[in-house]
PDB file of C-alpha atoms in Angstrom:
ATOM      1  CA  UNK A   1      40.596 196.262-120.359  1.00  0.00           C
ATOM      2  CA  UNK A   2      41.304 195.934-124.066  1.00  0.00           C
ATOM      3  CA  UNK A   3      44.794 196.650-125.355  1.00  0.00           C
ATOM      4  CA  UNK A   4      47.654 195.355-127.475  1.00  0.00           C
ATOM      5  CA  UNK A   5      51.016 194.805-125.804  1.00  0.00           C
ATOM      6  CA  UNK A   6      54.453 194.044-127.244  1.00  0.00           C
ATOM      7  CA  UNK A   7      58.078 194.132-126.130  1.00  0.00           C
ATOM      8  CA  UNK A   8      61.471 193.563-127.726  1.00  0.00           C
ATOM      9  CA  UNK A   9      65.099 193.994-126.656  1.00  0.00           C
ATOM     10  CA  UNK A  10      68.171 193.402-128.839  1.00  0.00           C
ATOM     11  CA  UNK A  11      71.895 193.862-128.353  1.00  0.00           C
ATOM     12  CA  UNK A  12      72.481 196.057-131.387  1.00  0.00           C
ATOM     13  CA  UNK A  13      76.180 196.396-132.087  1.00  0.00           C
ATOM     14  CA  UNK A  14      77.238 195.628-128.514  1.00  0.00           C
ATOM     15  CA  UNK A  15      78.760 192.383-127.255  1.00  0.00           C
ATOM     16  CA  UNK A  16      76.286 192.239-124.361  1.00  0.00           C
ATOM     17  CA  UNK A  17      72.725 193.455-123.922  1.00  0.00           C
ATOM     18  CA  UNK A  18      72.477 195.435-120.679  1.00  0.00           C
ATOM     19  CA  UNK A  19      68.880 196.518-121.362  1.00  0.00           C
ATOM     20  CA  UNK A  20      65.993 194.702-119.756  1.00  0.00           C
ATOM     21  CA  UNK A  21      62.255 194.936-120.449  1.00  0.00           C
ATOM     22  CA  UNK A  22      59.229 193.437-118.777  1.00  0.00           C
ATOM     23  CA  UNK A  23      55.461 193.484-118.397  1.00  0.00           C
ATOM     24  CA  UNK A  24      52.990 192.076-115.886  1.00  0.00           C
ATOM     25  CA  UNK A  25      49.205 191.927-116.144  1.00  0.00           C
ATOM     26  CA  UNK A  26      46.307 191.817-113.685  1.00  0.00           C
ATOM     27  CA  UNK A  27      42.550 191.938-114.233  1.00  0.00           C
ATOM     28  CA  UNK A  28      42.350 195.720-114.212  1.00  0.00           C
ATOM     29  CA  UNK A  29      45.982 196.792-114.586  1.00  0.00           C
ATOM     30  CA  UNK A  30      49.157 196.241-116.556  1.00  0.00           C
ATOM     31  CA  UNK A  31      52.694 197.311-115.671  1.00  0.00           C
ATOM     32  CA  UNK A  32      55.399 198.116-118.242  1.00  0.00           C
ATOM     33  CA  UNK A  33      59.094 198.617-117.513  1.00  0.00           C
ATOM     34  CA  UNK A  34      62.306 199.326-119.420  1.00  0.00           C
ATOM     35  CA  UNK A  35      65.730 199.527-117.768  1.00  0.00           C
ATOM     36  CA  UNK A  36      69.061 200.380-119.396  1.00  0.00           C
ATOM     37  CA  UNK A  37      72.113 199.291-117.409  1.00  0.00           C
ATOM     38  CA  UNK A  38      74.925 201.805-117.577  1.00  0.00           C
ATOM     39  CA  UNK A  39      77.614 200.444-119.882  1.00  0.00           C
ATOM     40  CA  UNK A  40      80.299 202.528-118.241  1.00  0.00           C
ATOM     41  CA  UNK A  41      79.790 200.635-114.996  1.00  0.00           C
ATOM     42  CA  UNK A  42      80.753 197.028-114.378  1.00  0.00           C
ATOM     43  CA  UNK A  43      77.340 195.990-113.117  1.00  0.00           C
ATOM     44  CA  UNK A  44      74.990 197.426-115.730  1.00  0.00           C
ATOM     45  CA  UNK A  45      73.420 194.092-116.600  1.00  0.00           C
ATOM     46  CA  UNK A  46      72.968 193.172-112.942  1.00  0.00           C
ATOM     47  CA  UNK A  47      71.377 196.557-112.244  1.00  0.00           C
ATOM     48  CA  UNK A  48      68.833 196.469-115.069  1.00  0.00           C
ATOM     49  CA  UNK A  49      67.924 192.829-114.410  1.00  0.00           C
ATOM     50  CA  UNK A  50      67.455 193.498-110.699  1.00  0.00           C
ATOM     51  CA  UNK A  51      65.293 196.544-111.319  1.00  0.00           C
ATOM     52  CA  UNK A  52      62.922 194.793-113.715  1.00  0.00           C
ATOM     53  CA  UNK A  53      62.646 191.700-111.515  1.00  0.00           C
ATOM     54  CA  UNK A  54      61.954 193.792-108.418  1.00  0.00           C
ATOM     55  CA  UNK A  55      59.339 196.074-109.948  1.00  0.00           C
ATOM     56  CA  UNK A  56      57.407 193.211-111.534  1.00  0.00           C
ATOM     57  CA  UNK A  57      57.602 191.056-108.412  1.00  0.00           C
ATOM     58  CA  UNK A  58      56.216 193.826-106.215  1.00  0.00           C
ATOM     59  CA  UNK A  59      53.373 194.505-108.659  1.00  0.00           C
ATOM     60  CA  UNK A  60      52.444 190.833-108.803  1.00  0.00           C
ATOM     61  CA  UNK A  61      52.624 190.491-105.030  1.00  0.00           C
ATOM     62  CA  UNK A  62      50.238 193.287-104.030  1.00  0.00           C
ATOM     63  CA  UNK A  63      46.914 191.731-103.048  1.00  0.00           C
ATOM     64  CA  UNK A  64      44.545 194.681-103.391  1.00  0.00           C
ATOM     65  CA  UNK A  65      42.558 194.526-106.643  1.00  0.00           C
ATOM     66  CA  UNK A  66      43.366 198.191-107.305  1.00  0.00           C
ATOM     67  CA  UNK A  67      46.271 200.435-106.375  1.00  0.00           C
ATOM     68  CA  UNK A  68      44.740 203.441-104.626  1.00  0.00           C
ATOM     69  CA  UNK A  69      47.924 205.520-104.889  1.00  0.00           C
ATOM     70  CA  UNK A  70      49.647 204.595-108.166  1.00  0.00           C
ATOM     71  CA  UNK A  71      52.313 207.300-107.988  1.00  0.00           C
ATOM     72  CA  UNK A  72      53.438 206.272-104.507  1.00  0.00           C
ATOM     73  CA  UNK A  73      53.486 202.673-105.685  1.00  0.00           C
ATOM     74  CA  UNK A  74      55.731 203.533-108.639  1.00  0.00           C
ATOM     75  CA  UNK A  75      58.129 205.629-106.578  1.00  0.00           C
ATOM     76  CA  UNK A  76      58.321 203.136-103.715  1.00  0.00           C
ATOM     77  CA  UNK A  77      59.011 200.212-106.021  1.00  0.00           C
ATOM     78  CA  UNK A  78      61.777 202.128-107.792  1.00  0.00           C
ATOM     79  CA  UNK A  79      63.258 202.900-104.393  1.00  0.00           C
ATOM     80  CA  UNK A  80      63.008 199.227-103.463  1.00  0.00           C
ATOM     81  CA  UNK A  81      64.794 198.349-106.698  1.00  0.00           C
ATOM     82  CA  UNK A  82      67.491 200.913-105.919  1.00  0.00           C
ATOM     83  CA  UNK A  83      68.162 199.217-102.591  1.00  0.00           C
ATOM     84  CA  UNK A  84      68.204 195.768-104.181  1.00  0.00           C
ATOM     85  CA  UNK A  85      70.652 196.879-106.882  1.00  0.00           C
ATOM     86  CA  UNK A  86      72.980 198.411-104.300  1.00  0.00           C
ATOM     87  CA  UNK A  87      72.802 195.318-102.079  1.00  0.00           C
ATOM     88  CA  UNK A  88      73.518 192.855-104.887  1.00  0.00           C
ATOM     89  CA  UNK A  89      76.372 194.970-106.191  1.00  0.00           C
ATOM     90  CA  UNK A  90      77.949 195.112-102.737  1.00  0.00           C
ATOM     91  CA  UNK A  91      77.693 191.328-102.305  1.00  0.00           C
ATOM     92  CA  UNK A  92      79.573 190.699-105.547  1.00  0.00           C
ATOM     93  CA  UNK A  93      83.275 189.830-105.315  1.00  0.00           C
ATOM     94  CA  UNK A  94      84.764 192.242-106.094  1.00  0.00           C
ATOM     95  CA  UNK A  95      81.943 194.753-105.447  1.00  0.00           C
ATOM     96  CA  UNK A  96      80.328 196.135-108.587  1.00  0.00           C
ATOM     97  CA  UNK A  97      79.360 199.689-109.460  1.00  0.00           C
ATOM     98  CA  UNK A  98      75.889 198.746-110.668  1.00  0.00           C
ATOM     99  CA  UNK A  99      73.550 201.431-111.992  1.00  0.00           C
ATOM    100  CA  UNK A 100      70.658 201.647-114.407  1.00  0.00           C
ATOM    101  CA  UNK A 101      68.084 204.000-115.854  1.00  0.00           C
ATOM    102  CA  UNK A 102      64.415 203.070-115.814  1.00  0.00           C
ATOM    103  CA  UNK A 103      60.971 204.047-116.983  1.00  0.00           C
ATOM    104  CA  UNK A 104      57.935 202.366-115.426  1.00  0.00           C
ATOM    105  CA  UNK A 105      54.296 202.790-116.484  1.00  0.00           C
ATOM    106  CA  UNK A 106      51.133 201.563-114.791  1.00  0.00           C
ATOM    107  CA  UNK A 107      47.856 201.428-116.709  1.00  0.00           C
ATOM    108  CA  UNK A 108      44.901 200.896-114.396  1.00  0.00           C
ATOM    109  CA  UNK A 109      41.181 201.284-115.106  1.00  0.00           C
ATOM    110  CA  UNK A 110      41.853 203.305-118.235  1.00  0.00           C
ATOM    111  CA  UNK A 111      44.344 205.715-116.644  1.00  0.00           C
ATOM    112  CA  UNK A 112      48.105 205.782-117.201  1.00  0.00           C
ATOM    113  CA  UNK A 113      50.733 206.716-114.604  1.00  0.00           C
ATOM    114  CA  UNK A 114      54.474 206.715-115.108  1.00  0.00           C
ATOM    115  CA  UNK A 115      57.777 207.420-113.412  1.00  0.00           C
ATOM    116  CA  UNK A 116      61.351 207.488-114.670  1.00  0.00           C
ATOM    117  CA  UNK A 117      64.982 207.950-113.718  1.00  0.00           C
ATOM    118  CA  UNK A 118      67.684 208.719-116.286  1.00  0.00           C
ATOM    119  CA  UNK A 119      67.233 208.793-120.059  1.00  0.00           C
ATOM    120  CA  UNK A 120      64.959 205.838-120.719  1.00  0.00           C
ATOM    121  CA  UNK A 121      61.827 207.442-122.133  1.00  0.00           C
ATOM    122  CA  UNK A 122      58.059 207.204-122.338  1.00  0.00           C
ATOM    123  CA  UNK A 123      56.240 208.562-125.394  1.00  0.00           C
ATOM    124  CA  UNK A 124      52.469 209.075-125.435  1.00  0.00           C
ATOM    125  CA  UNK A 125      50.901 209.296-128.894  1.00  0.00           C
ATOM    126  CA  UNK A 126      47.296 210.097-129.791  1.00  0.00           C
ATOM    127  CA  UNK A 127      45.911 210.143-133.332  1.00  0.00           C
ATOM    128  CA  UNK A 128      49.446 209.800-134.664  1.00  0.00           C
ATOM    129  CA  UNK A 129      50.701 212.869-132.808  1.00  0.00           C
ATOM    130  CA  UNK A 130      53.109 213.046-129.901  1.00  0.00           C
ATOM    131  CA  UNK A 131      51.405 214.377-126.782  1.00  0.00           C
ATOM    132  CA  UNK A 132      54.085 213.770-124.160  1.00  0.00           C
ATOM    133  CA  UNK A 133      57.599 212.514-123.842  1.00  0.00           C
ATOM    134  CA  UNK A 134      59.452 212.263-120.562  1.00  0.00           C
ATOM    135  CA  UNK A 135      62.348 214.652-120.016  1.00  0.00           C
ATOM    136  CA  UNK A 136      65.740 212.980-119.661  1.00  0.00           C
ATOM    137  CA  UNK A 137      67.867 213.473-116.572  1.00  0.00           C
ATOM    138  CA  UNK A 138      70.904 214.512-118.593  1.00  0.00           C
ATOM    139  CA  UNK A 139      73.011 217.570-119.227  1.00  0.00           C
ATOM    140  CA  UNK A 140      71.913 217.719-122.860  1.00  0.00           C
ATOM    141  CA  UNK A 141      68.235 217.763-121.872  1.00  0.00           C
ATOM    142  CA  UNK A 142      68.988 220.841-119.796  1.00  0.00           C
ATOM    143  CA  UNK A 143      70.718 222.376-122.817  1.00  0.00           C
ATOM    144  CA  UNK A 144      67.633 221.637-124.929  1.00  0.00           C
ATOM    145  CA  UNK A 145      65.311 223.207-122.359  1.00  0.00           C
ATOM    146  CA  UNK A 146      67.534 226.284-122.327  1.00  0.00           C
ATOM    147  CA  UNK A 147      67.397 226.523-126.127  1.00  0.00           C
ATOM    148  CA  UNK A 148      71.115 225.844-126.608  1.00  0.00           C
ATOM    149  CA  UNK A 149      70.536 222.731-128.750  1.00  0.00           C
ATOM    150  CA  UNK A 150      67.561 221.279-130.600  1.00  0.00           C
ATOM    151  CA  UNK A 151      65.785 217.958-130.091  1.00  0.00           C
ATOM    152  CA  UNK A 152      67.465 216.615-133.239  1.00  0.00           C
ATOM    153  CA  UNK A 153      70.938 217.580-131.990  1.00  0.00           C
ATOM    154  CA  UNK A 154      70.570 215.665-128.729  1.00  0.00           C
ATOM    155  CA  UNK A 155      71.200 212.205-130.207  1.00  0.00           C
ATOM    156  CA  UNK A 156      74.666 213.100-131.527  1.00  0.00           C
ATOM    157  CA  UNK A 157      75.827 215.550-128.884  1.00  0.00           C
ATOM    158  CA  UNK A 158      79.242 214.675-127.349  1.00  0.00           C
ATOM    159  CA  UNK A 159      77.794 214.975-123.818  1.00  0.00           C
ATOM    160  CA  UNK A 160      74.750 212.793-124.482  1.00  0.00           C
ATOM    161  CA  UNK A 161      75.936 210.055-122.099  1.00  0.00           C
ATOM    162  CA  UNK A 162      76.263 212.301-119.039  1.00  0.00           C
ATOM    163  CA  UNK A 163      73.435 211.204-116.760  1.00  0.00           C
ATOM    164  CA  UNK A 164      72.371 213.280-113.777  1.00  0.00           C
ATOM    165  CA  UNK A 165      70.326 210.520-112.106  1.00  0.00           C
ATOM    166  CA  UNK A 166      70.351 206.722-112.017  1.00  0.00           C
ATOM    167  CA  UNK A 167      69.113 203.806-109.928  1.00  0.00           C
ATOM    168  CA  UNK A 168      71.853 202.171-107.857  1.00  0.00           C
ATOM    169  CA  UNK A 169      74.883 203.720-106.219  1.00  0.00           C
ATOM    170  CA  UNK A 170      75.242 205.305-102.791  1.00  0.00           C
ATOM    171  CA  UNK A 171      72.253 207.688-102.864  1.00  0.00           C
ATOM    172  CA  UNK A 172      68.589 207.081-103.749  1.00  0.00           C
ATOM    173  CA  UNK A 173      67.528 208.867-106.939  1.00  0.00           C
ATOM    174  CA  UNK A 174      65.053 211.675-107.409  1.00  0.00           C
ATOM    175  CA  UNK A 175      62.194 210.257-109.433  1.00  0.00           C
ATOM    176  CA  UNK A 176      60.188 212.159-112.039  1.00  0.00           C
ATOM    177  CA  UNK A 177      56.460 211.471-112.212  1.00  0.00           C
ATOM    178  CA  UNK A 178      54.131 211.994-115.140  1.00  0.00           C
ATOM    179  CA  UNK A 179      50.544 213.187-114.995  1.00  0.00           C
ATOM    180  CA  UNK A 180      47.511 210.991-114.470  1.00  0.00           C
ATOM    181  CA  UNK A 181      46.245 210.521-118.031  1.00  0.00           C
ATOM    182  CA  UNK A 182      42.873 209.163-119.144  1.00  0.00           C
ATOM    183  CA  UNK A 183      43.579 206.993-122.178  1.00  0.00           C
ATOM    184  CA  UNK A 184      41.555 207.403-125.372  1.00  0.00           C
ATOM    185  CA  UNK A 185      40.855 204.611-127.826  1.00  0.00           C
ATOM    186  CA  UNK A 186      43.935 204.206-130.022  1.00  0.00           C
ATOM    187  CA  UNK A 187      46.366 205.921-127.648  1.00  0.00           C
ATOM    188  CA  UNK A 188      49.868 204.448-127.693  1.00  0.00           C
ATOM    189  CA  UNK A 189      52.360 204.344-124.833  1.00  0.00           C
ATOM    190  CA  UNK A 190      55.939 203.549-125.860  1.00  0.00           C
ATOM    191  CA  UNK A 191      58.684 202.935-123.310  1.00  0.00           C
ATOM    192  CA  UNK A 192      62.187 202.692-124.768  1.00  0.00           C
ATOM    193  CA  UNK A 193      65.903 202.875-124.071  1.00  0.00           C
ATOM    194  CA  UNK A 194      68.177 205.481-125.628  1.00  0.00           C
ATOM    195  CA  UNK A 195      69.225 202.980-128.286  1.00  0.00           C
ATOM    196  CA  UNK A 196      65.840 203.559-129.926  1.00  0.00           C
ATOM    197  CA  UNK A 197      65.276 207.269-129.469  1.00  0.00           C
ATOM    198  CA  UNK A 198      68.828 208.205-130.448  1.00  0.00           C
ATOM    199  CA  UNK A 199      68.308 206.451-133.781  1.00  0.00           C
ATOM    200  CA  UNK A 200      64.744 207.462-134.638  1.00  0.00           C
ATOM    201  CA  UNK A 201      62.993 210.815-134.562  1.00  0.00           C
ATOM    202  CA  UNK A 202      59.587 211.097-132.934  1.00  0.00           C
ATOM    203  CA  UNK A 203      57.985 211.435-136.369  1.00  0.00           C
ATOM    204  CA  UNK A 204      59.530 208.142-137.480  1.00  0.00           C
ATOM    205  CA  UNK A 205      58.329 206.428-134.327  1.00  0.00           C
ATOM    206  CA  UNK A 206      54.816 207.771-134.902  1.00  0.00           C
ATOM    207  CA  UNK A 207      54.870 206.488-138.493  1.00  0.00           C
ATOM    208  CA  UNK A 208      55.835 202.976-137.376  1.00  0.00           C
ATOM    209  CA  UNK A 209      53.087 202.997-134.764  1.00  0.00           C
ATOM    210  CA  UNK A 210      50.459 203.400-137.481  1.00  0.00           C
ATOM    211  CA  UNK A 211      50.740 199.672-138.114  1.00  0.00           C
ATOM    212  CA  UNK A 212      47.615 197.858-136.910  1.00  0.00           C
ATOM    213  CA  UNK A 213      49.669 195.420-134.815  1.00  0.00           C
ATOM    214  CA  UNK A 214      51.981 196.817-132.150  1.00  0.00           C
ATOM    215  CA  UNK A 215      54.299 193.792-132.230  1.00  0.00           C
ATOM    216  CA  UNK A 216      55.014 194.539-135.887  1.00  0.00           C
ATOM    217  CA  UNK A 217      55.479 198.234-135.102  1.00  0.00           C
ATOM    218  CA  UNK A 218      57.966 197.483-132.333  1.00  0.00           C
ATOM    219  CA  UNK A 219      59.928 195.101-134.543  1.00  0.00           C
ATOM    220  CA  UNK A 220      60.007 197.677-137.340  1.00  0.00           C
ATOM    221  CA  UNK A 221      61.353 200.384-135.029  1.00  0.00           C
ATOM    222  CA  UNK A 222      64.013 198.196-133.441  1.00  0.00           C
ATOM    223  CA  UNK A 223      65.256 196.889-136.796  1.00  0.00           C
ATOM    224  CA  UNK A 224      65.293 200.423-138.220  1.00  0.00           C
ATOM    225  CA  UNK A 225      67.390 201.630-135.283  1.00  0.00           C
ATOM    226  CA  UNK A 226      69.877 198.782-135.734  1.00  0.00           C
ATOM    227  CA  UNK A 227      70.145 199.399-139.472  1.00  0.00           C
ATOM    228  CA  UNK A 228      70.660 203.141-139.108  1.00  0.00           C
ATOM    229  CA  UNK A 229      73.277 202.953-136.352  1.00  0.00           C
ATOM    230  CA  UNK A 230      75.184 199.957-137.744  1.00  0.00           C
ATOM    231  CA  UNK A 231      78.120 198.720-135.677  1.00  0.00           C
ATOM    232  CA  UNK A 232      77.754 201.745-133.383  1.00  0.00           C
ATOM    233  CA  UNK A 233      74.232 200.721-132.405  1.00  0.00           C
ATOM    234  CA  UNK A 234      73.552 200.621-128.693  1.00  0.00           C
ATOM    235  CA  UNK A 235      71.259 198.051-127.108  1.00  0.00           C
ATOM    236  CA  UNK A 236      67.734 198.769-128.374  1.00  0.00           C
ATOM    237  CA  UNK A 237      64.651 198.050-126.272  1.00  0.00           C
ATOM    238  CA  UNK A 238      60.968 198.928-126.384  1.00  0.00           C
ATOM    239  CA  UNK A 239      57.704 198.066-124.660  1.00  0.00           C
ATOM    240  CA  UNK A 240      54.537 199.291-126.348  1.00  0.00           C
ATOM    241  CA  UNK A 241      50.863 199.371-125.377  1.00  0.00           C
ATOM    242  CA  UNK A 242      47.999 200.460-127.609  1.00  0.00           C
ATOM    243  CA  UNK A 243      44.790 201.183-125.710  1.00  0.00           C
ATOM    244  CA  UNK A 244      41.769 199.676-127.474  1.00  0.00           C
ATOM    245  CA  UNK A 245      39.114 200.175-124.818  1.00  0.00           C
ATOM    246  CA  UNK A 246      36.731 203.107-124.545  1.00  0.00           C
ATOM    247  CA  UNK A 247      37.585 206.340-122.779  1.00  0.00           C
ATOM    248  CA  UNK A 248      37.008 205.786-119.084  1.00  0.00           C
ATOM    249  CA  UNK A 249      34.052 207.527-117.482  1.00  0.00           C
ATOM    250  CA  UNK A 250      35.413 207.298-113.950  1.00  0.00           C
ATOM    251  CA  UNK A 251      36.851 210.311-112.163  1.00  0.00           C
ATOM    252  CA  UNK A 252      40.624 210.738-111.701  1.00  0.00           C
ATOM    253  CA  UNK A 253      41.966 209.241-108.489  1.00  0.00           C
ATOM    254  CA  UNK A 254      45.045 211.251-107.701  1.00  0.00           C
ATOM    255  CA  UNK A 255      45.346 214.658-106.014  1.00  0.00           C
ATOM    256  CA  UNK A 256      47.950 217.165-107.243  1.00  0.00           C
ATOM    257  CA  UNK A 257      51.495 216.004-106.495  1.00  0.00           C
ATOM    258  CA  UNK A 258      55.045 217.221-107.218  1.00  0.00           C
ATOM    259  CA  UNK A 259      56.648 216.329-110.546  1.00  0.00           C
ATOM    260  CA  UNK A 260      59.885 215.354-108.789  1.00  0.00           C
ATOM    261  CA  UNK A 261      59.944 212.952-105.853  1.00  0.00           C
ATOM    262  CA  UNK A 262      62.680 212.442-103.295  1.00  0.00           C
ATOM    263  CA  UNK A 263      62.286 208.698-102.948  1.00  0.00           C
ATOM    264  CA  UNK A 264      63.843 208.487 -99.488  1.00  0.00           C
ATOM    265  CA  UNK A 265      61.468 211.150 -98.192  1.00  0.00           C
ATOM    266  CA  UNK A 266      58.515 209.333 -99.755  1.00  0.00           C
ATOM    267  CA  UNK A 267      59.525 206.109 -98.043  1.00  0.00           C
ATOM    268  CA  UNK A 268      59.807 207.854 -94.673  1.00  0.00           C
ATOM    269  CA  UNK A 269      56.344 209.317 -95.212  1.00  0.00           C
ATOM    270  CA  UNK A 270      54.908 205.890 -96.008  1.00  0.00           C
ATOM    271  CA  UNK A 271      56.557 204.421 -92.915  1.00  0.00           C
ATOM    272  CA  UNK A 272      55.103 207.217 -90.786  1.00  0.00           C
ATOM    273  CA  UNK A 273      51.611 206.474 -92.108  1.00  0.00           C
ATOM    274  CA  UNK A 274      52.032 202.813 -91.259  1.00  0.00           C
ATOM    275  CA  UNK A 275      53.267 203.654 -87.755  1.00  0.00           C
ATOM    276  CA  UNK A 276      50.309 205.969 -87.220  1.00  0.00           C
ATOM    277  CA  UNK A 277      47.907 203.297 -88.343  1.00  0.00           C
ATOM    278  CA  UNK A 278      49.355 200.783 -85.907  1.00  0.00           C
ATOM    279  CA  UNK A 279      49.107 203.181 -82.965  1.00  0.00           C
ATOM    280  CA  UNK A 280      45.844 203.574 -81.032  1.00  0.00           C
ATOM    281  CA  UNK A 281      43.786 206.340 -82.595  1.00  0.00           C
ATOM    282  CA  UNK A 282      40.190 207.572 -82.747  1.00  0.00           C
ATOM    283  CA  UNK A 283      37.783 206.065 -85.221  1.00  0.00           C
ATOM    284  CA  UNK A 284      38.144 207.454 -88.729  1.00  0.00           C
ATOM    285  CA  UNK A 285      35.677 210.228 -89.549  1.00  0.00           C
ATOM    286  CA  UNK A 286      32.938 209.732 -92.116  1.00  0.00           C
ATOM    287  CA  UNK A 287      34.242 209.989 -95.673  1.00  0.00           C
ATOM    288  CA  UNK A 288      37.729 208.762 -94.782  1.00  0.00           C
ATOM    289  CA  UNK A 289      37.376 205.316 -96.331  1.00  0.00           C
ATOM    290  CA  UNK A 290      39.569 206.089 -99.338  1.00  0.00           C
ATOM    291  CA  UNK A 291      42.422 207.349 -97.148  1.00  0.00           C
ATOM    292  CA  UNK A 292      42.110 204.224 -95.002  1.00  0.00           C
ATOM    293  CA  UNK A 293      42.487 202.106 -98.111  1.00  0.00           C
ATOM    294  CA  UNK A 294      45.577 204.045 -99.147  1.00  0.00           C
ATOM    295  CA  UNK A 295      47.193 203.637 -95.731  1.00  0.00           C
ATOM    296  CA  UNK A 296      46.341 199.940 -95.657  1.00  0.00           C
ATOM    297  CA  UNK A 297      47.802 199.520 -99.114  1.00  0.00           C
ATOM    298  CA  UNK A 298      50.997 201.328 -98.166  1.00  0.00           C
ATOM    299  CA  UNK A 299      51.283 199.084 -95.129  1.00  0.00           C
ATOM    300  CA  UNK A 300      50.879 195.957 -97.225  1.00  0.00           C
ATOM    301  CA  UNK A 301      53.361 197.232 -99.786  1.00  0.00           C
ATOM    302  CA  UNK A 302      55.941 198.081 -97.141  1.00  0.00           C
ATOM    303  CA  UNK A 303      55.556 194.710 -95.424  1.00  0.00           C
ATOM    304  CA  UNK A 304      55.720 192.901 -98.736  1.00  0.00           C
ATOM    305  CA  UNK A 305      58.895 194.751 -99.704  1.00  0.00           C
ATOM    306  CA  UNK A 306      60.388 193.867 -96.335  1.00  0.00           C
ATOM    307  CA  UNK A 307      59.690 190.202 -97.006  1.00  0.00           C
ATOM    308  CA  UNK A 308      61.398 190.506-100.361  1.00  0.00           C
ATOM    309  CA  UNK A 309      64.452 192.038 -98.699  1.00  0.00           C
ATOM    310  CA  UNK A 310      64.597 189.207 -96.171  1.00  0.00           C
ATOM    311  CA  UNK A 311      64.729 186.758 -99.066  1.00  0.00           C
ATOM    312  CA  UNK A 312      67.851 188.444-100.420  1.00  0.00           C
TER     313      UNK A 312
END
């Protein structure tokens, strides 16, 4: 795989940086993650740090050369991170109310897959034009969808901080999944916290991404956000990948799936598959090899996550 990769996170005008970013690479895949700890909660930094550490650790620990079910992987790792955030917050004295947003993207064999919770975003640009941006889990995003406010009005709306979903807290979040996307040469994936997208319009982001080097583009965007917002600037974070390989010729891997995932239900489904695999059963019919690989992978992932939990 040929690509450029860059990341940057700064505190902006805040005393502490509660954003976290991270990447991890394998021979045929790369994982990108941005998390924005909720500043209104005492454990925002703990939450974002825990999420990024957990997601990257799980990705690096899976032994299969390819993830057969990328969307399940993304959702299950976010759920794992949710449990880890809640556990660490509870162990703190006094207990913390630790929560975070997140956006996680997997690029594997020329295809991109992503999942998010909250208002950390993914932008997908092609030929300088915005193809996709994730929809925030906020009240103002609902107002935008209903035509009450415009995209430009979202950044300064008085209710912009009202999140409908987050990682951490008493209940597992509903996770939004993107589509399986075949990347074209020159495509750009940008993951960012609200400190960036509140300061810069999509057109300004696209203009910065015209730079030949993505590290320079990311630095330009982050500095521009800080300059525009001044002392009121939130933490600003971005992870950016520009795809420089050819368009993949392989067929898509994933069947149709819901855009919203109940993470707890997904975990129960994965556990049921593992239990079924461990029980005596007839030999798999011809043509079932791919499903066997998926079930085996889910089993390994579940067991690996259990080992992580046992390590605290």
